Coordinates of C-alpha atoms in Angstrom, one line a residue:
M267 CA -17.6 42.0 -8.3
R268 CA -15.8 45.3 -8.9
V269 CA -16.7 47.8 -6.2
L270 CA -15.9 51.6 -6.3
L271 CA -16.2 53.3 -2.9
S272 CA -16.5 57.1 -3.2
V273 CA -15.6 59.0 0.0
R274 CA -15.2 62.7 0.8
P275 CA -11.7 63.6 2.0
F276 CA -12.0 63.4 5.7
H277 CA -10.5 60.7 8.0
G278 CA -13.8 60.5 9.9
H279 CA -15.5 59.6 6.6
L280 CA -12.9 57.3 5.2
H281 CA -12.2 55.2 8.3
P282 CA -15.7 53.6 8.6
F283 CA -15.3 52.4 5.0
V284 CA -12.0 50.6 5.5
P285 CA -13.4 47.4 7.3
L286 CA -16.0 46.9 4.5
A287 CA -13.4 47.5 1.8
L288 CA -10.9 45.0 3.4
E289 CA -13.7 42.4 3.9
L290 CA -14.7 42.8 0.2
V291 CA -11.1 42.2 -0.9
G292 CA -10.8 39.2 1.4
A293 CA -13.9 37.8 -0.2
G294 CA -12.3 38.0 -3.6
H295 CA -13.8 41.1 -4.9
E296 CA -11.9 44.0 -6.7
V297 CA -12.2 47.2 -4.7
A298 CA -11.0 50.8 -5.2
I299 CA -11.6 53.9 -3.2
A300 CA -12.0 57.3 -5.0
T301 CA -11.2 60.3 -2.9
S302 CA -8.9 63.3 -3.0
D303 CA -5.1 63.4 -2.8
E304 CA -5.0 64.1 0.9
M305 CA -6.5 60.6 1.7
G306 CA -4.4 58.7 -0.8
P307 CA -1.6 57.6 1.6
T308 CA -4.2 56.3 4.1
V309 CA -6.0 54.3 1.4
T310 CA -2.8 52.8 -0.1
G311 CA -1.3 52.3 3.4
V312 CA -3.8 49.6 4.2
G313 CA -3.3 47.9 0.9
L314 CA -6.3 49.3 -1.0
E315 CA -6.4 50.6 -4.5
W316 CA -6.9 54.4 -4.7
W317 CA -8.1 56.6 -7.5
P318 CA -7.8 60.4 -7.0
A319 CA -11.1 62.2 -7.4
G320 CA -12.3 65.6 -6.4
I321 CA -10.6 68.1 -4.1
H322 CA -10.5 68.8 -0.4
P323 CA -12.8 71.7 0.7
E324 CA -9.8 73.6 1.9
R325 CA -8.4 73.7 -1.6
A326 CA -11.9 74.4 -3.0
I327 CA -12.1 77.6 -1.0
D328 CA -9.0 78.9 -2.9
L329 CA -9.9 77.5 -6.3
F330 CA -13.6 78.4 -6.2
P331 CA -14.0 81.3 -3.8
D332 CA -17.5 82.1 -5.0
D333 CA -18.7 78.5 -4.7
D334 CA -19.7 76.5 -1.6
S335 CA -16.6 74.3 -0.7
D336 CA -18.8 71.3 0.2
Y337 CA -21.8 71.2 -2.1
G338 CA -21.2 74.0 -4.7
V339 CA -21.6 73.3 -8.4
E340 CA -17.9 73.6 -9.3
V341 CA -16.8 71.3 -6.5
V342 CA -19.3 68.5 -7.1
S343 CA -19.0 68.9 -10.9
L344 CA -15.2 68.4 -10.6
K345 CA -15.5 65.2 -8.7
A346 CA -18.3 63.9 -10.9
A347 CA -16.0 64.4 -13.9
D348 CA -13.2 62.6 -12.2
L349 CA -15.4 59.7 -11.3
L350 CA -16.8 59.4 -14.8
E351 CA -13.3 59.3 -16.2
I352 CA -12.4 56.5 -13.8
M353 CA -15.6 54.5 -14.3
V354 CA -15.4 54.5 -18.1
G355 CA -11.7 53.9 -18.1
P356 CA -9.4 52.1 -15.7
F357 CA -11.9 50.9 -13.1
R358 CA -15.4 50.0 -14.4
P359 CA -17.5 49.1 -11.3
D360 CA -20.4 46.7 -11.0
I361 CA -21.6 48.8 -8.1
V362 CA -20.7 52.1 -6.4
I363 CA -20.9 52.7 -2.7
R364 CA -20.9 56.3 -1.7
D365 CA -20.4 58.4 1.4
P366 CA -23.9 59.8 2.2
T367 CA -22.5 63.4 2.0
D368 CA -20.8 62.7 -1.4
L369 CA -23.2 63.8 -4.2
A370 CA -20.9 63.3 -7.2
P371 CA -21.0 59.5 -7.2
A372 CA -24.8 59.5 -7.3
I373 CA -24.6 61.6 -10.5
A374 CA -21.8 59.6 -12.1
A375 CA -23.5 56.2 -11.3
E376 CA -26.8 57.4 -12.7
V377 CA -25.2 58.6 -15.9
L378 CA -23.5 55.2 -16.5
E379 CA -26.5 53.3 -15.1
V380 CA -24.4 51.6 -12.4
P381 CA -26.2 50.6 -9.1
C382 CA -25.3 53.0 -6.4
S383 CA -25.6 52.2 -2.6
V384 CA -25.1 54.5 0.4
F385 CA -22.8 53.7 3.3
G386 CA -24.9 55.2 6.1
F387 CA -22.4 56.1 8.7
S388 CA -23.7 58.7 11.1
H389 CA -27.3 59.8 11.3
F390 CA -29.6 59.5 8.3
I391 CA -29.6 62.6 6.1
P392 CA -33.2 63.5 5.3
R393 CA -34.3 64.9 2.0
W394 CA -35.3 68.3 3.4
S395 CA -31.7 69.0 4.4
W396 CA -30.3 69.3 0.9
P397 CA -32.0 72.6 0.0
I398 CA -30.8 74.0 3.4
L399 CA -27.3 73.0 2.4
G400 CA -27.7 74.5 -1.1
A401 CA -27.2 71.2 -2.8
D402 CA -30.6 71.3 -4.6
K403 CA -29.3 73.9 -7.1
T404 CA -26.0 71.9 -7.6
L405 CA -27.8 68.7 -8.3
A406 CA -30.3 70.3 -10.6
E407 CA -27.5 71.9 -12.7
L408 CA -25.5 68.7 -12.9
R409 CA -28.6 66.7 -13.9
L410 CA -29.2 69.2 -16.7
K411 CA -25.5 69.0 -17.7
Y412 CA -25.5 65.2 -18.1
G413 CA -29.0 64.9 -19.6
L414 CA -30.6 63.3 -16.6
K415 CA -34.3 63.9 -15.9
P416 CA -35.2 66.5 -13.2
D417 CA -35.3 65.0 -9.7
P418 CA -36.9 67.7 -7.4
D419 CA -37.5 65.1 -4.6
F420 CA -33.9 63.8 -4.6
D421 CA -35.0 60.3 -5.4
G422 CA -31.6 59.7 -7.0
L423 CA -29.9 60.0 -3.6
Y424 CA -32.3 57.5 -1.9
D425 CA -33.3 54.8 -4.4
G426 CA -30.4 52.4 -3.9
L427 CA -29.4 50.1 -1.1
Y428 CA -28.8 51.9 2.2
L429 CA -26.1 50.2 4.4
A430 CA -27.1 51.3 7.9
V431 CA -24.3 51.1 10.5
V432 CA -25.9 53.4 13.1
P433 CA -27.6 51.2 15.8
P434 CA -31.3 51.8 15.8
S435 CA -31.2 53.2 19.3
L436 CA -29.0 56.1 18.0
E437 CA -30.7 56.7 14.7
T438 CA -32.7 59.9 14.2
E439 CA -35.2 58.3 11.7
D440 CA -37.3 55.2 12.6
P441 CA -38.0 53.5 10.4
L442 CA -35.5 54.6 7.8
P443 CA -37.4 56.3 4.9
V444 CA -35.7 54.3 2.1
A445 CA -36.9 51.2 0.3
L446 CA -33.8 49.0 0.6
V447 CA -32.0 48.8 4.0
Q448 CA -29.2 46.5 5.1
R449 CA -28.3 46.7 8.7
M450 CA -24.5 46.3 9.2
R451 CA -22.4 46.1 12.3
Y452 CA -20.1 49.1 12.9
H453 CA -16.5 48.1 12.9
V454 CA -13.9 50.4 14.4
W455 CA -10.9 51.2 12.2
D456 CA -8.3 53.7 13.2
G457 CA -5.1 51.9 12.4
G458 CA -4.8 50.6 16.0
A459 CA -4.9 47.0 15.1
A460 CA -1.5 47.2 13.4
L461 CA 0.1 48.9 16.4
A462 CA 1.2 47.8 19.8
R463 CA -0.6 49.1 22.9
P464 CA 1.3 52.0 24.3
A465 CA 3.5 50.9 27.2
W466 CA 2.9 54.2 29.1
L467 CA -0.7 53.1 29.7
D468 CA 0.6 50.7 32.3
E469 CA 2.5 53.4 34.0
L470 CA -0.5 55.6 34.7
P471 CA -1.4 56.1 38.4
D472 CA -4.1 53.9 39.9
R473 CA -7.1 56.3 39.4
P474 CA -9.8 56.9 36.8
T475 CA -8.6 57.7 33.3
V476 CA -10.4 60.0 30.8
L477 CA -9.7 60.4 27.1
M478 CA -9.9 64.0 25.9
T479 CA -10.3 64.5 22.1
L480 CA -11.9 66.8 19.5
G481 CA -11.4 64.2 16.7
T482 CA -9.6 64.8 13.4
V483 CA -11.4 67.9 12.1
Y484 CA -12.2 70.2 15.0
N485 CA -8.9 69.7 16.8
F486 CA -7.9 73.3 15.8
R487 CA -10.2 74.6 18.6
S488 CA -7.5 75.6 21.2
D489 CA -10.2 77.4 23.2
M490 CA -12.2 74.2 23.6
F491 CA -9.1 72.2 24.6
E492 CA -8.1 75.0 27.1
M493 CA -11.6 74.7 28.7
F494 CA -11.4 71.0 28.9
L495 CA -7.9 71.2 30.5
E496 CA -9.1 73.7 33.0
A497 CA -12.0 71.4 33.9
L498 CA -9.9 68.3 34.4
G499 CA -6.4 69.6 35.0
D500 CA -6.8 69.8 38.8
Q501 CA -8.8 66.6 39.2
D502 CA -7.6 63.3 40.7
L503 CA -7.7 61.7 37.2
N504 CA -5.4 60.5 34.5
V505 CA -6.1 62.5 31.3
I506 CA -5.0 61.4 27.8
C507 CA -5.3 64.3 25.4
T508 CA -5.1 63.5 21.6
L509 CA -4.4 66.9 19.9
G510 CA -3.8 66.2 16.3
A511 CA -1.3 68.2 14.3
E512 CA -2.7 71.7 14.6
L513 CA -1.8 72.8 18.1
D514 CA 1.5 73.1 19.9
P515 CA 0.7 72.5 23.6
D516 CA 4.0 74.0 24.7
E517 CA 2.9 77.3 23.2
E518 CA -0.8 77.3 23.1
L519 CA -2.1 75.2 26.0
W520 CA -1.8 74.8 29.7
M521 CA -0.1 71.5 30.4
P522 CA -1.3 70.1 33.8
D523 CA 0.8 67.3 35.4
N524 CA -2.1 64.8 35.2
V525 CA -2.4 65.2 31.4
R526 CA -0.5 63.2 28.8
F527 CA -0.5 64.9 25.4
E528 CA -0.3 62.9 22.2
R529 CA -0.5 64.1 18.6
Y530 CA -2.3 61.0 17.5
V531 CA -2.8 57.6 19.1
P532 CA -5.6 55.3 17.9
H533 CA -8.5 55.5 20.3
S534 CA -9.0 51.8 19.9
L535 CA -5.7 51.3 21.8
V536 CA -6.4 53.6 24.7
L537 CA -10.2 53.4 25.2
P538 CA -10.0 49.9 26.8
S539 CA -8.0 51.6 29.6
C540 CA -10.4 54.5 30.0
D541 CA -13.3 55.1 32.3
A542 CA -14.8 58.0 30.4
I543 CA -14.3 60.2 27.3
L544 CA -14.7 63.9 27.0
C545 CA -15.2 64.8 23.4
H546 CA -17.1 66.7 20.7
G547 CA -19.6 64.0 19.8
G548 CA -18.1 63.0 16.4
F549 CA -19.7 59.8 15.1
N550 CA -16.6 57.6 15.0
T551 CA -15.5 58.9 18.5
V552 CA -18.9 58.1 19.9
M553 CA -19.1 54.6 18.3
G554 CA -15.5 53.9 19.3
A555 CA -16.5 54.6 22.9
V556 CA -19.7 52.5 22.6
C557 CA -17.7 49.6 21.2
E558 CA -15.4 49.6 24.2
G559 CA -18.2 50.3 26.8
V560 CA -17.0 53.8 27.8
P561 CA -19.5 56.5 28.9
L562 CA -19.2 59.9 27.3
V563 CA -19.4 63.6 27.9
C564 CA -20.1 65.5 24.6
V565 CA -19.8 69.2 23.9
P566 CA -21.0 69.4 20.2
V567 CA -19.2 72.0 18.1
G568 CA -20.4 71.3 14.5
A569 CA -21.3 68.8 11.8
D570 CA -23.4 65.9 13.1
H571 CA -22.2 66.3 16.7
E572 CA -25.5 67.6 18.1
Y573 CA -27.4 64.5 16.8
N574 CA -24.8 62.1 18.2
A575 CA -24.6 63.9 21.5
R576 CA -28.4 64.0 21.9
G577 CA -28.5 60.3 21.1
C578 CA -26.0 59.6 23.8
E579 CA -27.9 61.7 26.4
E580 CA -31.3 60.2 25.5
N581 CA -29.9 56.6 25.8
G582 CA -28.2 57.3 29.0
L583 CA -24.7 56.8 27.5
G584 CA -23.4 60.0 29.0
L585 CA -24.1 63.7 29.1
R586 CA -24.4 66.5 26.5
I587 CA -23.4 70.0 27.2
A588 CA -24.3 72.7 24.7
E589 CA -21.3 74.8 23.7
S590 CA -23.1 77.9 25.0
D591 CA -23.4 76.2 28.4
A592 CA -19.9 74.7 28.5
S593 CA -17.6 75.9 31.2
P594 CA -14.8 74.3 33.3
A595 CA -17.4 73.9 36.1
T596 CA -20.1 72.2 34.0
I597 CA -17.6 70.0 32.3
T598 CA -16.0 68.9 35.6
A599 CA -19.4 68.1 37.0
A600 CA -20.5 66.1 34.0
V601 CA -17.3 64.0 33.9
R602 CA -17.6 63.3 37.6
T603 CA -21.2 62.3 37.1
V604 CA -20.5 59.7 34.4
L605 CA -17.6 58.4 36.3
E606 CA -19.5 58.0 39.6
D607 CA -23.0 56.9 38.4
P608 CA -22.8 53.3 37.2
S609 CA -25.9 53.6 35.1
Y610 CA -24.0 55.3 32.4
S611 CA -21.5 52.4 32.0
E612 CA -24.4 49.9 32.2
N613 CA -26.3 51.7 29.4
V614 CA -23.2 51.9 27.2
A615 CA -22.7 48.2 27.7
A616 CA -26.3 47.5 26.6
L617 CA -25.8 49.5 23.4
Q618 CA -22.5 47.7 22.9
H619 CA -24.4 44.4 22.9
E620 CA -26.9 45.9 20.4
V621 CA -24.1 46.8 18.1
E622 CA -22.5 43.4 18.4
A623 CA -25.8 41.8 17.5
M624 CA -26.2 43.6 14.2
P625 CA -25.6 41.7 11.0
D626 CA -21.9 41.4 10.1
L627 CA -20.1 42.5 6.9
D628 CA -20.6 39.3 5.0
D629 CA -24.4 39.7 5.0
A630 CA -23.9 43.2 3.5
I631 CA -21.6 41.8 0.9
L632 CA -24.1 39.2 -0.2
R633 CA -26.8 42.0 -0.5
L634 CA -24.4 44.1 -2.6
Q635 CA -23.8 41.2 -4.9
E636 CA -27.6 40.8 -5.4
I637 CA -27.9 44.5 -6.2
A638 CA -24.9 44.4 -8.6
G639 CA -26.3 41.3 -10.3
V640 CA -23.0 39.3 -10.1

């Protein structure tokens, strides 16, 4: 089976695909990932085939200033054209698996009559959201361009197999409003499996340890980091702060003695040594914590963070603080609460067991083979 995975160019979108891609390759299938240039080194670095397709939204802003950088006609049309060139030329897939926020592969697959499945990482995206995002006009124009029949209800985005990795307890839709669903256990991938556990973890003082992060997209928020640091910098805690490449702590942040700053360290390496995580509520961050049984404090700042943070709060996995209510005092209190109340760790452990009980990747691969007819 030849499988083309189409992913928007963000680490948080690409990383969940990697375990499935590697499992497919290990099962003898031919796999390629189509995404923009920025993600190419990550794809090839794990030994997967990469085809450049589309552009990063940051480049789209410069190239198409009058177009929406995520779902505008020019942006989606460009990736659709790239995908069609790949799919009729060097890599002709039996099935396409798309990022749920990636519209171009749905169009390209329909044009070429190739089955298209959705990798449902993060919460289910309902039909009513696409007009709000402005994608309805983009899809209508592309369907007209490629001679596809009108699809006002967006059936083309929902009529394939939906690979659901969100555990039912965290999903916003129940049951999922699609005809074909394959549950699939979430597997953490952040590159940590290929690296050694940092030796400095063993040198931390004997006291609770908190991971502080804003993920890979929102880590430019120096104001949020500063508030987090003010909240925890004078506490009797070890704090590991993963900053990313955007900020220079020497110039832009207060650097308390109890905080260890790292540009990037895979969370899978440090979370087993942590007692709580203070974060933005990004899906991979939340699921990484769940998979290690670590309770959370979430301050949502964008994207799907609010959905994920509410799911954490409703399931007793941790606490959610609205950004408008966030302050050093509210954050300190929330972190102390999840550290001192054992119910949070117990609830995370229960969800961890729910995740581990979900069908594994080989079940999903068999289902994909059925859909592809190979």
